[in-house]
Coordinates of C-alpha atoms and ligand atoms in Angstrom, one line a residue:
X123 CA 56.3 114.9 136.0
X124 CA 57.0 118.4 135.7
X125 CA 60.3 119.3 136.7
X126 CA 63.0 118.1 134.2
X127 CA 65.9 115.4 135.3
X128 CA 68.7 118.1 134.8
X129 CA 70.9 115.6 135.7
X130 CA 69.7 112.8 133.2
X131 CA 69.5 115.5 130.7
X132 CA 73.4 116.7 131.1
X133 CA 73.8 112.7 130.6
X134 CA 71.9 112.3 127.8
X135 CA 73.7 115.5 126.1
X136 CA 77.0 113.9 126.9
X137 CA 75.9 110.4 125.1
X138 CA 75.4 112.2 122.1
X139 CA 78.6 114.7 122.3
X140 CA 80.4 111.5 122.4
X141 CA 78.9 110.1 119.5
X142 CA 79.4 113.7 117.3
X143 CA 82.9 114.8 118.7
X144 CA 84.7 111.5 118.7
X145 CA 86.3 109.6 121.4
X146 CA 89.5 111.0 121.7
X147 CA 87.9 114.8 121.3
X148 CA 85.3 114.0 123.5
X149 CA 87.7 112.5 126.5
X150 CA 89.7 115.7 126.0
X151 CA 87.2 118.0 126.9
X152 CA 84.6 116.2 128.6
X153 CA 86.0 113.8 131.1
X154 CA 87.0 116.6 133.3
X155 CA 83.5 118.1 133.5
X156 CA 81.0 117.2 136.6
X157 CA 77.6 118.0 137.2
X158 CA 76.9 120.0 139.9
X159 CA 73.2 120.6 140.1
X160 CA 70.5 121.9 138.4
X161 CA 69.8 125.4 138.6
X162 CA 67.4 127.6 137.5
X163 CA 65.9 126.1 134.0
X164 CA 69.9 125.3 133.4
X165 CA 72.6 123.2 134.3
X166 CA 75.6 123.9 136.6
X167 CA 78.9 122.2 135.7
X168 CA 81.9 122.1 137.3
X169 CA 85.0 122.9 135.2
X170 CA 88.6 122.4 136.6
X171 CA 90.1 125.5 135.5
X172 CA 89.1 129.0 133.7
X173 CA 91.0 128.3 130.9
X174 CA 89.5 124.9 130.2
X175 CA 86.5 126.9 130.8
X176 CA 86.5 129.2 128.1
X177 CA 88.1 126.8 125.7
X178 CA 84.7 124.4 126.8
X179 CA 82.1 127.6 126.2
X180 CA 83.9 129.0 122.7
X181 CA 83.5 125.8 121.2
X182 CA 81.2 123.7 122.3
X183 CA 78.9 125.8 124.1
X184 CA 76.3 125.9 121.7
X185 CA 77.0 121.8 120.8
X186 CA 76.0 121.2 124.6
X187 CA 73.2 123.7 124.3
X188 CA 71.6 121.7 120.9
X189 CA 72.1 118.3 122.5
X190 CA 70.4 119.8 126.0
X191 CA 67.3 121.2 124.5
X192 CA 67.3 118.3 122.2
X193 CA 66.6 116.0 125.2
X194 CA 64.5 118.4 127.1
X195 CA 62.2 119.6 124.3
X196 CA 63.3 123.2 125.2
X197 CA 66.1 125.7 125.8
X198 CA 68.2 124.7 128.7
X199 CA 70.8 127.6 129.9
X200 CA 74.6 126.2 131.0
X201 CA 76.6 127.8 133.7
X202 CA 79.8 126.6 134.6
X203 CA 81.3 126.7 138.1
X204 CA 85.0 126.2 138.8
X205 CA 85.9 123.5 140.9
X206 CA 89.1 123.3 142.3
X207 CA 90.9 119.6 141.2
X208 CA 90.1 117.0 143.4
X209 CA 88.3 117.7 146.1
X210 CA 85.0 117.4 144.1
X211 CA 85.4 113.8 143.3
X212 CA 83.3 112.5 146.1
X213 CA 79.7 112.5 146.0
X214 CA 79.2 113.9 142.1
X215 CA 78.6 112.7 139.5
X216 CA 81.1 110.6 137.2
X217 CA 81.2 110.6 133.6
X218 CA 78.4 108.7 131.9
X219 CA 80.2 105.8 131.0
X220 CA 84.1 104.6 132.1
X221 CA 86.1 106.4 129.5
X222 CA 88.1 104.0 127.9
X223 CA 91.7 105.1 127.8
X224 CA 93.2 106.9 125.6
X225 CA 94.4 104.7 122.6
X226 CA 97.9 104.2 122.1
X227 CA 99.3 106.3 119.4
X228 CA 101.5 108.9 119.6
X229 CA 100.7 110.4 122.5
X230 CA 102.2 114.0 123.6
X231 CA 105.1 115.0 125.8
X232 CA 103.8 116.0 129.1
X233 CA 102.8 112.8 131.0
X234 CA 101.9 115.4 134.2
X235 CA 99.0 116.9 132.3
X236 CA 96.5 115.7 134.8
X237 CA 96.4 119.6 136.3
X238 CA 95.2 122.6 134.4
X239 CA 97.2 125.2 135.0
X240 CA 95.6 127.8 132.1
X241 CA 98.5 128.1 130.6
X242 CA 98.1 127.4 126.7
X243 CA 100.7 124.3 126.6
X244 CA 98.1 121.8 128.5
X245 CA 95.6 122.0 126.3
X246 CA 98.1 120.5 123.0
X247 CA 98.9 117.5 125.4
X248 CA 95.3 117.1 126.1
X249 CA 94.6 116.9 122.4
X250 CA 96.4 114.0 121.5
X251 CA 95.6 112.0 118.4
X252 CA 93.3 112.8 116.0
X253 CA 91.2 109.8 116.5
X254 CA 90.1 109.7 112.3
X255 CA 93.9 110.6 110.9
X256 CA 96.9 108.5 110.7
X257 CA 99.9 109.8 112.4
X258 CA 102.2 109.2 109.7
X259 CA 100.4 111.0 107.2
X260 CA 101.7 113.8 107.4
X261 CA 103.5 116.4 105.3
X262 CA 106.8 115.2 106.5
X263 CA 107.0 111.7 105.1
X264 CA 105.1 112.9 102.0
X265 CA 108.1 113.4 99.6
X266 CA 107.5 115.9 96.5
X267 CA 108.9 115.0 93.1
X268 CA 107.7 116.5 89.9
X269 CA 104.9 114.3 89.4
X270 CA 102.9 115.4 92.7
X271 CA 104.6 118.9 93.4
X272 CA 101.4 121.0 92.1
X273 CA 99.1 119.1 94.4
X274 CA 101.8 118.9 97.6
X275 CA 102.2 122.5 97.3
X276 CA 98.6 123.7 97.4
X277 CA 97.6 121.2 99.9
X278 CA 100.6 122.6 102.1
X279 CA 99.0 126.4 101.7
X280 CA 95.6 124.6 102.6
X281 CA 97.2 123.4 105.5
X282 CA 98.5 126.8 106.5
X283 CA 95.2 128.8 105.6
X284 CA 91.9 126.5 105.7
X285 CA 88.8 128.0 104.2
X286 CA 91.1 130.8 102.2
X287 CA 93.7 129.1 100.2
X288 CA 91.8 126.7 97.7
X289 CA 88.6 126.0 98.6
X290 CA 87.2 123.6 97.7
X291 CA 90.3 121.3 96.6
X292 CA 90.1 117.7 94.7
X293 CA 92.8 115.8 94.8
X294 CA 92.6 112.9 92.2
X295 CA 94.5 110.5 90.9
X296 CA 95.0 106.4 90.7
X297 CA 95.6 104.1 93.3
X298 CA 98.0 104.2 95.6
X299 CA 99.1 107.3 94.6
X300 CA 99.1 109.2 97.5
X301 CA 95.8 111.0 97.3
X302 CA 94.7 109.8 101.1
X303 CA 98.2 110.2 102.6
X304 CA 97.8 113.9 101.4
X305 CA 94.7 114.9 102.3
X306 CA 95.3 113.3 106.1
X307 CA 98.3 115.3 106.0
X308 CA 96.2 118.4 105.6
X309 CA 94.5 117.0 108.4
X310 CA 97.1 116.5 111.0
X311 CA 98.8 120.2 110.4
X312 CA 95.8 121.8 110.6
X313 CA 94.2 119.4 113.9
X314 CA 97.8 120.3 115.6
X315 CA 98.2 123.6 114.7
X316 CA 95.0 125.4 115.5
X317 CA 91.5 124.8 117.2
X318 CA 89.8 124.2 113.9
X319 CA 87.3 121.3 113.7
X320 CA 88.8 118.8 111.5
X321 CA 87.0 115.9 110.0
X322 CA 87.8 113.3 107.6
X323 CA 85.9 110.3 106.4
X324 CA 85.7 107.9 103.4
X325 CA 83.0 108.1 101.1
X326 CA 81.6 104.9 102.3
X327 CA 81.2 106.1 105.9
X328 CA 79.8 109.2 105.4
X329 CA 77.0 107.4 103.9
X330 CA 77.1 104.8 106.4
X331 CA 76.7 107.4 109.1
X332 CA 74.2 109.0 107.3
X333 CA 71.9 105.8 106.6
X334 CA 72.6 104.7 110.5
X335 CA 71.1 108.3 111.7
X336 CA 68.1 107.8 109.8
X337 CA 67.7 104.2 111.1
X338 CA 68.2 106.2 115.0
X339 CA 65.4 108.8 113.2
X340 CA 68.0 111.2 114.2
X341 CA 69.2 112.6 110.8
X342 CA 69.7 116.5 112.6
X343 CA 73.0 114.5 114.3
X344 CA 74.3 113.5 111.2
X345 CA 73.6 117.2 109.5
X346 CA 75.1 119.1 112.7
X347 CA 78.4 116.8 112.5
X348 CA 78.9 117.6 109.0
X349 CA 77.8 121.3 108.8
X350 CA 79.5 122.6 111.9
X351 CA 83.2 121.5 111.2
X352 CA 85.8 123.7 110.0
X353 CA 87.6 121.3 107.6
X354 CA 85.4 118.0 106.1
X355 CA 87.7 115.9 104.3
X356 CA 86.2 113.2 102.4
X357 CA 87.8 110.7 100.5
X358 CA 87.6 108.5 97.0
X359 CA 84.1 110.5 96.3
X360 CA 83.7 108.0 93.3
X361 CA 81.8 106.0 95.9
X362 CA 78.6 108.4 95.6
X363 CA 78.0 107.6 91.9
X364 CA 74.6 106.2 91.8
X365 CA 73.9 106.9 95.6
X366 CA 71.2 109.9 95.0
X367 CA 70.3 110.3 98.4
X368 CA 73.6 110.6 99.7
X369 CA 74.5 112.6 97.1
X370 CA 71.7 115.4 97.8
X371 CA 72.7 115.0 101.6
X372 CA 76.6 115.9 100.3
X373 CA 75.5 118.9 98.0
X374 CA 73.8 120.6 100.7
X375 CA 76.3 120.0 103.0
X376 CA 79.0 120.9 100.9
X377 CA 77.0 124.6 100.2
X378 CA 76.5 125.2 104.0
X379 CA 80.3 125.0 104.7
X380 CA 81.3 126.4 101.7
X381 CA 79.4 129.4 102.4
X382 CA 80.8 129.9 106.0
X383 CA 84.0 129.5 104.3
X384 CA 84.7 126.4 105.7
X385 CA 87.8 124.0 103.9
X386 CA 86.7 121.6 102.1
X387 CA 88.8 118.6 100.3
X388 CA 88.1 115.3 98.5
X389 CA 90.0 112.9 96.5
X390 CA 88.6 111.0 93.8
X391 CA 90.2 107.5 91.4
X392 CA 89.5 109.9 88.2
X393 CA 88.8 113.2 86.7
X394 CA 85.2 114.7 87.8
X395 CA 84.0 114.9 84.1
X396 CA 84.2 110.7 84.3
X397 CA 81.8 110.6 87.0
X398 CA 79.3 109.6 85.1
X399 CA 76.5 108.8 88.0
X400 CA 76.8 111.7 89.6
X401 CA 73.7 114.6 90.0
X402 CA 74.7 117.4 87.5
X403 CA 74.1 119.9 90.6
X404 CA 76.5 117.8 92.7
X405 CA 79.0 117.9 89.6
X406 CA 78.7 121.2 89.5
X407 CA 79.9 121.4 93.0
X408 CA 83.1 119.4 92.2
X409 CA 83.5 120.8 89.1
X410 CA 84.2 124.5 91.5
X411 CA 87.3 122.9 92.9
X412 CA 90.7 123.3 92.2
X413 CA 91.6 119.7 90.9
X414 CA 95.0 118.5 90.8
X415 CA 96.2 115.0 89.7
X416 CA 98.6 113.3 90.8
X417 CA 100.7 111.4 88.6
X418 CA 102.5 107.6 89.0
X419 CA 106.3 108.6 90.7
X420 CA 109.3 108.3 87.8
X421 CA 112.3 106.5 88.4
X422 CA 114.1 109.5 90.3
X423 CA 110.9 110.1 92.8
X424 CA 110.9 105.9 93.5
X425 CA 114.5 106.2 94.7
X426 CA 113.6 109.5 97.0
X427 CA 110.4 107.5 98.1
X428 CA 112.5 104.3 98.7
X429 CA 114.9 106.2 100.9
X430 CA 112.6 107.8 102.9
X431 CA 110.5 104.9 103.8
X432 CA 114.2 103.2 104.6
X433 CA 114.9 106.5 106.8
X434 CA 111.7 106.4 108.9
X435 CA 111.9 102.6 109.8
X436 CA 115.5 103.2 110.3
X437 CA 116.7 100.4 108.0
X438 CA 119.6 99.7 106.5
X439 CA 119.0 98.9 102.7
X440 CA 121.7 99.6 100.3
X441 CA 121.3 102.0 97.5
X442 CA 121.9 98.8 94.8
X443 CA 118.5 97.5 96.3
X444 CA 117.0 101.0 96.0
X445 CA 117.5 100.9 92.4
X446 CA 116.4 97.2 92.0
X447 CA 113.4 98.1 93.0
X448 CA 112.2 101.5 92.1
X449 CA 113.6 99.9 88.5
X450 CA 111.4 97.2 88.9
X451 CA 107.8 98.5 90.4
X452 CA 106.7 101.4 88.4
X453 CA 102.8 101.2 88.9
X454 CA 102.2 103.1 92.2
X455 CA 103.4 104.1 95.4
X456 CA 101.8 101.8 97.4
X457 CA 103.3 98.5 95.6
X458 CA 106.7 100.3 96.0
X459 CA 106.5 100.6 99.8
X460 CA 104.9 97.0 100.1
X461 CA 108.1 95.6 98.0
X462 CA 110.3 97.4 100.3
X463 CA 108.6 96.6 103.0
X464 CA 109.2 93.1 102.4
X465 CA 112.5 93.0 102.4
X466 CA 113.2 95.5 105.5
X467 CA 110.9 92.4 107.6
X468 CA 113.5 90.3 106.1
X469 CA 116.4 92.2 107.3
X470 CA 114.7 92.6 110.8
X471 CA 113.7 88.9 111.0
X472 CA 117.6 87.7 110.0
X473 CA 119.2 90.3 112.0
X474 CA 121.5 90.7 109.2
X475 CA 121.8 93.2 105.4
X476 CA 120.4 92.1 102.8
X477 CA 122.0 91.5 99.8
X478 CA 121.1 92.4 95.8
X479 CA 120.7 88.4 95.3
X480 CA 118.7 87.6 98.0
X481 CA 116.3 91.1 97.2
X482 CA 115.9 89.5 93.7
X483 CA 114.9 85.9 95.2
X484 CA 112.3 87.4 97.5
X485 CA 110.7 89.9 95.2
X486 CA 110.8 87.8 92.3
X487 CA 107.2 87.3 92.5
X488 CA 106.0 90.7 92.5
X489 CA 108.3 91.5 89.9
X490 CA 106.4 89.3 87.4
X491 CA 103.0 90.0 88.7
X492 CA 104.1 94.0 88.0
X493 CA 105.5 92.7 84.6
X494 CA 102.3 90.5 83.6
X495 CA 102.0 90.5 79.9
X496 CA 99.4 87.9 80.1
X497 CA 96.3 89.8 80.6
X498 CA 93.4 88.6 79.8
X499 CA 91.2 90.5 77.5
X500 CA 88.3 89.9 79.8
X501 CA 89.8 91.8 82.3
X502 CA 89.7 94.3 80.3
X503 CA 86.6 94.4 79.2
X504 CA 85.2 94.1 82.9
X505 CA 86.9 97.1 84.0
X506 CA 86.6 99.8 81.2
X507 CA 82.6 98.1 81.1
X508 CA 82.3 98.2 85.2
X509 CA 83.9 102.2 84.8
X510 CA 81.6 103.3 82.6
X511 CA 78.8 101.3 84.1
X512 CA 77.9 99.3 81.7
X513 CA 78.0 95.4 81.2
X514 CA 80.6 93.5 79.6
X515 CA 78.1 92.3 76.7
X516 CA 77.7 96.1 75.9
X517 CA 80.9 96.4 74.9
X518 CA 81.3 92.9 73.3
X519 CA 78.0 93.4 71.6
X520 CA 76.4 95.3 68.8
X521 CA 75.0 98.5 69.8
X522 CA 76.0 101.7 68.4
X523 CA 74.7 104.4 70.7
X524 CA 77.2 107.0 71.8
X525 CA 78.0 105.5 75.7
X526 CA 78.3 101.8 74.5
X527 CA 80.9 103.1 71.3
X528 CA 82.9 105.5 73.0
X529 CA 83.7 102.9 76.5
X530 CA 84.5 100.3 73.5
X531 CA 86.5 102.2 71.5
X532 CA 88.5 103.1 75.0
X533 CA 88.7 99.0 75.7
X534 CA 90.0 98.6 71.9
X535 CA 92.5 100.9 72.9
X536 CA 93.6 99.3 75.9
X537 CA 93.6 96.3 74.5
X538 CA 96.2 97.3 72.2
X539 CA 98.2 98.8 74.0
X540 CA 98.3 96.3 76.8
X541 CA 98.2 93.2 74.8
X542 CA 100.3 91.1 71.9
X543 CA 96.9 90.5 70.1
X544 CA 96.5 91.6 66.8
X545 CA 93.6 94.0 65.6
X546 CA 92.3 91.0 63.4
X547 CA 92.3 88.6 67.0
X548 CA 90.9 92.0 69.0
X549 CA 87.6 92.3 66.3
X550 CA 86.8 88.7 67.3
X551 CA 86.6 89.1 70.7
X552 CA 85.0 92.1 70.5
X553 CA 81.3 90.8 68.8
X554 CA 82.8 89.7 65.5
X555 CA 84.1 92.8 64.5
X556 CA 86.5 93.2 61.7
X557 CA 90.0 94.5 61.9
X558 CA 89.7 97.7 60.0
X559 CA 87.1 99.0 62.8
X560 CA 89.3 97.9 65.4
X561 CA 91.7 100.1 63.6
X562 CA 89.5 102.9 63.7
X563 CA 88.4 102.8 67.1
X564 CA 92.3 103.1 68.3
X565 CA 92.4 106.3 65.9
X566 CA 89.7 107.5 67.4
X567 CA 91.2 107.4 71.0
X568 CA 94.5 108.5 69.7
X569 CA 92.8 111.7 68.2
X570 CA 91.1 111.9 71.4
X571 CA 94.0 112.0 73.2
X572 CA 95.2 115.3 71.6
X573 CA 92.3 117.5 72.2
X574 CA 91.4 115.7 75.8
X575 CA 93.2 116.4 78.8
X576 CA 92.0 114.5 81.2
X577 CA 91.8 111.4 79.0
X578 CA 95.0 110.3 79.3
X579 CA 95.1 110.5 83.6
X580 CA 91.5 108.8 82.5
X581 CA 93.0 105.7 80.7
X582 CA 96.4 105.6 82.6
X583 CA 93.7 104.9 86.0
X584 CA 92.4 102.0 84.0
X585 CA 94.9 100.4 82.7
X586 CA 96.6 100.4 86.9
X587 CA 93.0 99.0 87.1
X588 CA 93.4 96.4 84.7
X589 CA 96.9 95.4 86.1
X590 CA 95.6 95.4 89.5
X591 CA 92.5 93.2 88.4
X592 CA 94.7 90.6 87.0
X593 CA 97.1 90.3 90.1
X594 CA 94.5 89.4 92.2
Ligands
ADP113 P1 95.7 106.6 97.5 O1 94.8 107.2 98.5 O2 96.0 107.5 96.3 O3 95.3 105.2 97.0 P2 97.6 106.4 99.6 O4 97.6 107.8 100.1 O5 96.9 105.4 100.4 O6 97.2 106.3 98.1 O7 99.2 106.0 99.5 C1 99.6 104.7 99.4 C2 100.9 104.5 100.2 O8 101.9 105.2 99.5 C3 100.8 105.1 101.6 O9 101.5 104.3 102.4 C4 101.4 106.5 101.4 O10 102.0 106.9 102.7 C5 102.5 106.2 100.4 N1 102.8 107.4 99.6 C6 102.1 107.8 98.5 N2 102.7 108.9 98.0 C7 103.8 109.1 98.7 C8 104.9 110.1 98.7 N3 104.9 111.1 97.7 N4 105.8 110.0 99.6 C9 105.8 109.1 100.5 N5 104.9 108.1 100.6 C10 103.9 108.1 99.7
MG114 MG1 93.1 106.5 99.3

């Protein structure tokens, strides 16, 4: 058969923009295109307007042109006609598939946007969600207290100058700190405020992707998706330790779009220098970012998170309850919310305030589970071993090299500090040990802790860790 399917080509082009773009992109741009006919070695496509139009051919003409010659085995040129709203429905072509409707969401003023006009305000309404980002991360409900201003303020000048501000920018920090809420937030202002590419994806599904394109012996999707975007915003990069060929697949991504100065941003559960199982060259490449941590909220920053979250579910919680519990949950953000959360479902269920006694009765759980002296030293051991990658009978037994001491000496330390047992009790359960190395071990760390930066952030992670272990 000589002469190409132009039309089975322009389908086959739009099955894969689907699968690059995203739903909701791809139904904003897309949807309104029709095949006309084939031309001379290209395809003709009707668009409905000049302005959709251009916007089509500035940014995903050469997207359409890949995917075409990808499925022809040569270059295939595009020309676009105009066609004027309805009047072409019959006879041509329909979109590959039924488009499945938009999902629910917040979707745009502007229910009339079924005509173009080519005026610039259509195109926002067409744009609707952005299908990867949640809509309430944004900057708005993030609220800045001392303990996360540094990193809210340079992800707000990201936000309003991708690619030039900090680039690239690590965000790290424990859980439920906020590191994902921020870096969506970067996300949404930049998705709503400009035509910038934006992308964001956990760690886990950027290698997911990854290992599916290979199984589809298509890896040059996967590399086009991730190399072409103006903003890639990957999160809890911890995730990559030991995963080389992932991690090679990241590094040269991350140089192609750093060196078209495109943004780049990641969050990680610790500091870069404790990724142990990392590639030195992809290290390297994190170790180039501006890091900020952020910090567990103080008292002050509870309350102003507390109220917020009251504000935007437009509850009514009285300030004594505020103070109960930011008093009360102190480990992270996300606990905080959850507690409150609780009782606003309460006050919604009942139809009625709540009061300080009955806030006490229904969080009383979660206020011991915060409070849990009771930790196992297991627990311990298991995390601090599982962080450093090691087993649990490294740090229990009797080995002496350098990355079995130094995680044990950390776990000795923690096990002080979050424990009632004495050094003497601590040296048994650690292999037999007796209480003047114990002793020395915690000087060690607390020596450590003076010339270390990052060690403290480094422990503080483990020990939420341990806490979070033991609630479970
Ligand atoms: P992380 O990614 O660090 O584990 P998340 O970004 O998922 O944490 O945050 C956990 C929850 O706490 C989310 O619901 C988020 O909206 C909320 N949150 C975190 N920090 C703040 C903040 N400063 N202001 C308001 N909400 C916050
Ligand atoms: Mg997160």
């Amino acid at each position: 058969m000589a002469e190409l399917d132009f039309e089975g080509l322009w389908k086959e082009a739009l099955i894969q923009l689907r699968t690059d773009l995203g739903e909701e992109e791809f139904s904003g741009w897309f949807t309104d295109l029709k095949y006309l006919r084939a031309g001379e070695n290209s395809v003709v496509i009707g668009v409905p307007s000049a302005f959709h139009r251009d916007k089509v051919k500035a940014r995903y003409q050469n997207a359409i042109k890949a995917r075409l010659k990808e499925a022809a085995g040569r270059d295939i040129s595009l020309e676009f006609e105009l066609i004027s709203g309805n009047k072409v429905e019959n006879g041509l072509v329909q979109p590959v598939q039924p488009i499945p409707p938009v999902k629910t969401g917040q979707k745009k003023e502007n229910p009339s946007s079924g005509t173009e006009t080519g005026a610039e305000k259509p195109e926002k309404a067409k744009k609707g969600k952005h299908p990867q980002l949640r809509d309430d991360y944004i900057f708005d409900r993030f609220v800045i207290g001392e303990n996360n201003s540094f990193a809210a303020n340079a992800a707000i000048a990201i936000s309003r100058n991708p690619g030039k501000a900090y680039n690239p920018f690590l965000v790290y920090g424990g859980v439920g700190l906020g590191k994902t809420h921020l870096m969506q937030a970067i996300g949404n202002y930049i998705y709503e405020n400009s035509d910038n590419k934006v992308i964001y994806i956990t760690s886990e599904n950027f290698l997911n992707e990854f290992v599916q394109s290979i199984q589809d012996g298509k890896p040059h999707l996967f590399k086009n998706k991730f190399r072409y975007t103006d903003v890639l915003l990957i999160d809890d990069i911890q995730f990559f330790q030991e995963k080389e060929r992932i991690q090679d697949e990241l590094f040269f991504t991350f140089n192609a779009l750093l060196d078209s100065k495109k943004q780049l941003v990641f969050t990680c559960d610790r500091p870069v220098t404790d990724l142990k199982k990392l590639s030195e060259r992809l290290k390297s490449r994190f170790e180039m970012c501006l890091k900020v941590d952020l910090q567990p909220p103080r008292y002050e920053e509870r309350c102003a998170i507390l109220k917020s979250t009251v504000k935007s579910r437009n509850a009514d919680i009285p300030d004594e309850i505020i103070d109960l519990v930011s008093k009360n949950i102190s480990s992270n953000v996300r606990d905080l919310i959850a507690a409150l959360k609780t009782l606003i479902d309460y006050t919604e269920i009942m139809g009625k305030p709540i009061t300080l006694e009955i806030a006490q009765q229904r969080l009383r759980d979660t206020f011991n589970a915060t409070r849990q002296a009771n930790l196992s030293l297991e627990s311990i051991i298991r995390v601090v071993s599982e962080y450093y990658s090691l087993t649990p009978n490294d740090l229990k037994g009797r080995k002496k090299s350098q990355n079995i001491v130094y995680p044990r000496q950390i776990a000795m330390y923690i096990a002080r500090e979050m424990t009632d047992y004495s050094t003497t009790e601590l040296g048994q359960d650690f292999g037999g040990r007796d209480h003047t190395t114990v002793m020395h071990s915690i000087e060690k760390i607390k020596g450590k802790l003076l010339t270390d930066p990052t060690l403290d952030s480094t422990i503080e992670s483990l020990k939420r860790s341990i806490k979070e272990f033991n609630s479970k």
